[in-house]
Amino acid sequence: VAEGIKGNIYLYNYPDITGHDLKPQIILNLLKKHKNIVGCKDTISLISHTREIMNTVLPEFPDFEVYSGFDENFASVVLGGGAGVIGGLSNLMPELFADFVKAVGNKDFDKMAECQKIVNKAMRIYTINSPYIPVMKRALNLRGLNISEYVTPPFIMPDENQEKKLVDIMKDIGLL
């Protein structure tokens, strides 16, 4: 596939969904063969996996962009040499993530810690329902974004109990 693409490619490692893991050595081997692979999103909760990608790939390919798929790993990834995070919470809390990015760039560790604590609490949103996308759509509407909450099966909208949990979390982190 990489040979047939006339553009940049980002790998997406999400073994919980695909059932397969792009291990660091596999990524390195792919990079040696395909110059148009320029980055990856590593959606594994263990930061050690993402760190191992960085340790394996970046010495040989320093411009390769490594992103975490888990919002809570943002600072660890950037401080470890990665590019950042591609997570769902930045859609819900863009102001916080803008502040977080600035804090990392300015090496403002107090602000980074403040942002990290909020992100840690917000991560509970992902545990309300699986898949989490309908919950995130509801959260965006609760924040005032007028978006469609339509979903197709197997997705289901949060029930009353789940919405209460969502509202409680959003109040706890200052979004409501």
PDB file of C-alpha atoms in Angstrom:
ATOM      1  CA  VAL A   1       0.000   0.000   0.000  1.00  0.00           C
ATOM      2  CA  ALA A   2       2.776   2.463   0.934  1.00  0.00           C
ATOM      3  CA  GLU A   3       4.336   2.094  -2.517  1.00  0.00           C
ATOM      4  CA  GLY A   4       1.051   3.039  -4.172  1.00  0.00           C
ATOM      5  CA  ILE A   5       0.449   6.161  -2.091  1.00  0.00           C
ATOM      6  CA  LYS A   6       1.792   9.422  -3.499  1.00  0.00           C
ATOM      7  CA  GLY A   7       1.817  11.295  -0.226  1.00  0.00           C
ATOM      8  CA  ASN A   8       2.638  11.078   3.447  1.00  0.00           C
ATOM      9  CA  ILE A   9       1.376   8.149   5.493  1.00  0.00           C
ATOM     10  CA  TYR A  10       0.748   7.982   9.224  1.00  0.00           C
ATOM     11  CA  LEU A  11       0.484   4.534  10.768  1.00  0.00           C
ATOM     12  CA  TYR A  12      -2.335   3.980  13.242  1.00  0.00           C
ATOM     13  CA  ASN A  13      -1.581   1.386  15.894  1.00  0.00           C
ATOM     14  CA  TYR A  14      -4.763   0.427  17.736  1.00  0.00           C
ATOM     15  CA  PRO A  15      -4.492  -3.254  18.688  1.00  0.00           C
ATOM     16  CA  ASP A  16      -7.632  -3.195  20.881  1.00  0.00           C
ATOM     17  CA  ILE A  17      -9.624  -2.599  17.688  1.00  0.00           C
ATOM     18  CA  THR A  18      -7.498  -4.318  15.032  1.00  0.00           C
ATOM     19  CA  GLY A  19      -6.217  -7.268  17.048  1.00  0.00           C
ATOM     20  CA  HIS A  20      -2.673  -6.582  15.789  1.00  0.00           C
ATOM     21  CA  ASP A  21       0.142  -4.535  17.288  1.00  0.00           C
ATOM     22  CA  LEU A  22       2.595  -2.502  15.225  1.00  0.00           C
ATOM     23  CA  LYS A  23       5.600  -3.216  17.384  1.00  0.00           C
ATOM     24  CA  PRO A  24       8.497  -0.757  17.298  1.00  0.00           C
ATOM     25  CA  GLN A  25      10.698  -3.041  15.191  1.00  0.00           C
ATOM     26  CA  ILE A  26       7.919  -3.479  12.620  1.00  0.00           C
ATOM     27  CA  ILE A  27       7.596   0.308  12.360  1.00  0.00           C
ATOM     28  CA  LEU A  28      11.360   0.677  11.968  1.00  0.00           C
ATOM     29  CA  ASN A  29      11.424  -1.963   9.216  1.00  0.00           C
ATOM     30  CA  LEU A  30       8.585  -0.217   7.379  1.00  0.00           C
ATOM     31  CA  LEU A  31      10.400   3.120   7.586  1.00  0.00           C
ATOM     32  CA  LYS A  32      13.522   1.615   6.056  1.00  0.00           C
ATOM     33  CA  LYS A  33      11.459   0.530   3.037  1.00  0.00           C
ATOM     34  CA  HIS A  34       9.008   3.440   2.648  1.00  0.00           C
ATOM     35  CA  LYS A  35      10.121   7.071   2.912  1.00  0.00           C
ATOM     36  CA  ASN A  36       6.528   8.328   2.742  1.00  0.00           C
ATOM     37  CA  ILE A  37       5.693   6.892   6.186  1.00  0.00           C
ATOM     38  CA  VAL A  38       6.225   9.983   8.320  1.00  0.00           C
ATOM     39  CA  GLY A  39       4.526   9.255  11.631  1.00  0.00           C
ATOM     40  CA  CYS A  40       2.298   7.098  13.773  1.00  0.00           C
ATOM     41  CA  LYS A  41      -0.458   7.312  16.326  1.00  0.00           C
ATOM     42  CA  ASP A  42       0.100   4.726  19.044  1.00  0.00           C
ATOM     43  CA  THR A  43      -3.220   4.000  20.724  1.00  0.00           C
ATOM     44  CA  ILE A  44      -1.993   1.814  23.535  1.00  0.00           C
ATOM     45  CA  SER A  45      -2.542   2.996  27.099  1.00  0.00           C
ATOM     46  CA  LEU A  46       0.881   1.868  28.287  1.00  0.00           C
ATOM     47  CA  ILE A  47       3.283   4.759  27.758  1.00  0.00           C
ATOM     48  CA  SER A  48       6.087   2.189  27.743  1.00  0.00           C
ATOM     49  CA  HIS A  49       4.933   0.996  24.300  1.00  0.00           C
ATOM     50  CA  THR A  50       4.962   4.500  22.829  1.00  0.00           C
ATOM     51  CA  ARG A  51       8.298   5.201  24.540  1.00  0.00           C
ATOM     52  CA  GLU A  52       9.768   2.076  22.965  1.00  0.00           C
ATOM     53  CA  ILE A  53       8.644   3.254  19.515  1.00  0.00           C
ATOM     54  CA  MET A  54      10.440   6.543  20.144  1.00  0.00           C
ATOM     55  CA  ASN A  55      13.564   4.797  21.456  1.00  0.00           C
ATOM     56  CA  THR A  56      13.643   2.394  18.514  1.00  0.00           C
ATOM     57  CA  VAL A  57      12.713   4.701  15.641  1.00  0.00           C
ATOM     58  CA  LEU A  58      13.821   8.252  16.460  1.00  0.00           C
ATOM     59  CA  PRO A  59      17.589   7.618  16.623  1.00  0.00           C
ATOM     60  CA  GLU A  60      17.525   6.520  12.981  1.00  0.00           C
ATOM     61  CA  PHE A  61      14.556   8.646  11.818  1.00  0.00           C
ATOM     62  CA  PRO A  62      14.577  11.799  14.003  1.00  0.00           C
ATOM     63  CA  ASP A  63      11.843  13.538  11.955  1.00  0.00           C
ATOM     64  CA  PHE A  64       9.383  10.651  12.426  1.00  0.00           C
ATOM     65  CA  GLU A  65       6.338  11.953  14.326  1.00  0.00           C
ATOM     66  CA  VAL A  66       5.146   9.798  17.216  1.00  0.00           C
ATOM     67  CA  TYR A  67       1.754  10.598  18.725  1.00  0.00           C
ATOM     68  CA  SER A  68      -0.079   8.946  21.578  1.00  0.00           C
ATOM     69  CA  GLY A  69      -3.731   8.083  21.164  1.00  0.00           C
ATOM     70  CA  PHE A  70      -4.296   8.595  24.886  1.00  0.00           C
ATOM     71  CA  ASP A  71      -4.790  12.191  26.034  1.00  0.00           C
ATOM     72  CA  GLU A  72      -3.231  11.528  29.437  1.00  0.00           C
ATOM     73  CA  ASN A  73       0.114  10.604  27.817  1.00  0.00           C
ATOM     74  CA  PHE A  74       0.617  13.956  26.065  1.00  0.00           C
ATOM     75  CA  ALA A  75       3.342  15.401  28.314  1.00  0.00           C
ATOM     76  CA  SER A  76       5.223  12.116  28.582  1.00  0.00           C
ATOM     77  CA  VAL A  77       5.296  11.703  24.813  1.00  0.00           C
ATOM     78  CA  VAL A  78       6.440  15.262  24.094  1.00  0.00           C
ATOM     79  CA  LEU A  79       9.036  15.261  26.870  1.00  0.00           C
ATOM     80  CA  GLY A  80      10.288  11.913  25.549  1.00  0.00           C
ATOM     81  CA  GLY A  81      10.848  13.268  22.041  1.00  0.00           C
ATOM     82  CA  GLY A  82       7.472  12.538  20.461  1.00  0.00           C
ATOM     83  CA  ALA A  83       5.166  14.917  18.620  1.00  0.00           C
ATOM     84  CA  GLY A  84       2.153  14.931  20.967  1.00  0.00           C
ATOM     85  CA  VAL A  85      -1.275  13.367  21.226  1.00  0.00           C
ATOM     86  CA  ILE A  86      -4.235  12.860  18.935  1.00  0.00           C
ATOM     87  CA  GLY A  87      -6.991  12.389  21.482  1.00  0.00           C
ATOM     88  CA  GLY A  88     -10.691  12.993  21.832  1.00  0.00           C
ATOM     89  CA  LEU A  89     -10.564  15.285  24.839  1.00  0.00           C
ATOM     90  CA  SER A  90      -8.956  18.095  22.856  1.00  0.00           C
ATOM     91  CA  ASN A  91     -12.284  18.368  20.996  1.00  0.00           C
ATOM     92  CA  LEU A  92     -14.108  18.789  24.287  1.00  0.00           C
ATOM     93  CA  MET A  93     -11.518  20.987  26.021  1.00  0.00           C
ATOM     94  CA  PRO A  94      -9.542  22.837  23.335  1.00  0.00           C
ATOM     95  CA  GLU A  95      -8.712  25.677  25.743  1.00  0.00           C
ATOM     96  CA  LEU A  96      -7.094  23.281  28.203  1.00  0.00           C
ATOM     97  CA  PHE A  97      -5.034  21.541  25.548  1.00  0.00           C
ATOM     98  CA  ALA A  98      -3.925  24.886  24.095  1.00  0.00           C
ATOM     99  CA  ASP A  99      -2.726  25.839  27.585  1.00  0.00           C
ATOM    100  CA  PHE A 100      -1.110  22.417  27.989  1.00  0.00           C
ATOM    101  CA  VAL A 101       0.807  22.776  24.711  1.00  0.00           C
ATOM    102  CA  LYS A 102       1.994  26.251  25.722  1.00  0.00           C
ATOM    103  CA  ALA A 103       3.051  24.989  29.159  1.00  0.00           C
ATOM    104  CA  VAL A 104       5.102  22.160  27.638  1.00  0.00           C
ATOM    105  CA  GLY A 105       6.700  24.561  25.152  1.00  0.00           C
ATOM    106  CA  ASN A 106       7.539  27.023  27.921  1.00  0.00           C
ATOM    107  CA  LYS A 107       8.691  24.280  30.301  1.00  0.00           C
ATOM    108  CA  ASP A 108       6.135  25.586  32.800  1.00  0.00           C
ATOM    109  CA  PHE A 109       5.978  22.490  34.971  1.00  0.00           C
ATOM    110  CA  ASP A 110       3.448  23.941  37.426  1.00  0.00           C
ATOM    111  CA  LYS A 111       0.991  24.647  34.580  1.00  0.00           C
ATOM    112  CA  MET A 112       1.747  21.245  33.030  1.00  0.00           C
ATOM    113  CA  ALA A 113       0.899  19.564  36.347  1.00  0.00           C
ATOM    114  CA  GLU A 114      -2.321  21.588  36.626  1.00  0.00           C
ATOM    115  CA  CYS A 115      -3.381  20.574  33.094  1.00  0.00           C
ATOM    116  CA  GLN A 116      -2.369  16.946  33.646  1.00  0.00           C
ATOM    117  CA  LYS A 117      -4.544  16.679  36.757  1.00  0.00           C
ATOM    118  CA  ILE A 118      -7.586  17.911  34.825  1.00  0.00           C
ATOM    119  CA  VAL A 119      -6.888  15.537  31.933  1.00  0.00           C
ATOM    120  CA  ASN A 120      -6.511  12.654  34.389  1.00  0.00           C
ATOM    121  CA  LYS A 121      -9.973  13.377  35.793  1.00  0.00           C
ATOM    122  CA  ALA A 122     -11.458  13.883  32.314  1.00  0.00           C
ATOM    123  CA  MET A 123     -10.188  10.465  31.187  1.00  0.00           C
ATOM    124  CA  ARG A 124     -13.112   8.983  33.156  1.00  0.00           C
ATOM    125  CA  ILE A 125     -15.348  10.099  30.272  1.00  0.00           C
ATOM    126  CA  TYR A 126     -13.900   7.266  28.195  1.00  0.00           C
ATOM    127  CA  THR A 127     -15.088   4.688  30.764  1.00  0.00           C
ATOM    128  CA  ILE A 128     -18.772   5.678  30.728  1.00  0.00           C
ATOM    129  CA  ASN A 129     -19.585   3.576  27.672  1.00  0.00           C
ATOM    130  CA  SER A 130     -17.780   1.605  25.020  1.00  0.00           C
ATOM    131  CA  PRO A 131     -17.480   2.710  22.352  1.00  0.00           C
ATOM    132  CA  TYR A 132     -17.128   6.184  23.839  1.00  0.00           C
ATOM    133  CA  ILE A 133     -18.019   8.252  20.733  1.00  0.00           C
ATOM    134  CA  PRO A 134     -21.744   8.754  21.579  1.00  0.00           C
ATOM    135  CA  VAL A 135     -20.733   9.917  25.066  1.00  0.00           C
ATOM    136  CA  MET A 136     -18.278  12.402  23.561  1.00  0.00           C
ATOM    137  CA  LYS A 137     -20.963  13.690  21.186  1.00  0.00           C
ATOM    138  CA  ARG A 138     -23.285  14.214  24.148  1.00  0.00           C
ATOM    139  CA  ALA A 139     -20.503  15.977  26.069  1.00  0.00           C
ATOM    140  CA  LEU A 140     -19.887  18.332  23.151  1.00  0.00           C
ATOM    141  CA  ASN A 141     -23.587  19.236  23.103  1.00  0.00           C
ATOM    142  CA  LEU A 142     -23.571  19.790  26.855  1.00  0.00           C
ATOM    143  CA  ARG A 143     -20.689  22.227  26.290  1.00  0.00           C
ATOM    144  CA  GLY A 144     -22.832  24.156  23.839  1.00  0.00           C
ATOM    145  CA  LEU A 145     -21.682  22.794  20.500  1.00  0.00           C
ATOM    146  CA  ASN A 146     -24.807  22.092  18.514  1.00  0.00           C
ATOM    147  CA  ILE A 147     -23.731  18.879  16.771  1.00  0.00           C
ATOM    148  CA  SER A 148     -25.722  15.884  15.645  1.00  0.00           C
ATOM    149  CA  GLU A 149     -25.761  13.072  18.145  1.00  0.00           C
ATOM    150  CA  TYR A 150     -26.876  10.580  15.538  1.00  0.00           C
ATOM    151  CA  VAL A 151     -25.000   7.279  15.698  1.00  0.00           C
ATOM    152  CA  THR A 152     -25.349   3.972  13.900  1.00  0.00           C
ATOM    153  CA  PRO A 153     -25.245   0.528  15.546  1.00  0.00           C
ATOM    154  CA  PRO A 154     -23.363  -0.810  17.408  1.00  0.00           C
ATOM    155  CA  PHE A 155     -23.086   2.689  18.893  1.00  0.00           C
ATOM    156  CA  ILE A 156     -25.801   3.667  21.367  1.00  0.00           C
ATOM    157  CA  MET A 157     -26.456   6.984  23.045  1.00  0.00           C
ATOM    158  CA  PRO A 158     -25.830   7.240  26.779  1.00  0.00           C
ATOM    159  CA  ASP A 159     -28.739   6.319  29.008  1.00  0.00           C
ATOM    160  CA  GLU A 160     -29.868   8.470  31.978  1.00  0.00           C
ATOM    161  CA  ASN A 161     -27.373   6.918  34.381  1.00  0.00           C
ATOM    162  CA  GLN A 162     -24.485   7.345  31.946  1.00  0.00           C
ATOM    163  CA  GLU A 163     -25.466  10.943  31.224  1.00  0.00           C
ATOM    164  CA  LYS A 164     -25.503  11.656  34.968  1.00  0.00           C
ATOM    165  CA  LYS A 165     -21.962  10.275  35.231  1.00  0.00           C
ATOM    166  CA  LEU A 166     -20.932  12.441  32.292  1.00  0.00           C
ATOM    167  CA  VAL A 167     -22.458  15.578  33.824  1.00  0.00           C
ATOM    168  CA  ASP A 168     -20.781  14.819  37.174  1.00  0.00           C
ATOM    169  CA  ILE A 169     -17.374  14.468  35.486  1.00  0.00           C
ATOM    170  CA  MET A 170     -17.861  17.617  33.447  1.00  0.00           C
ATOM    171  CA  LYS A 171     -18.830  19.567  36.584  1.00  0.00           C
ATOM    172  CA  ASP A 172     -15.838  18.139  38.450  1.00  0.00           C
ATOM    173  CA  ILE A 173     -13.408  19.393  35.782  1.00  0.00           C
ATOM    174  CA  GLY A 174     -15.109  22.768  35.398  1.00  0.00           C
ATOM    175  CA  LEU A 175     -16.757  22.300  32.018  1.00  0.00           C
ATOM    176  CA  LEU A 176     -20.301  22.809  33.366  1.00  0.00           C
TER     177      LEU A 176
END
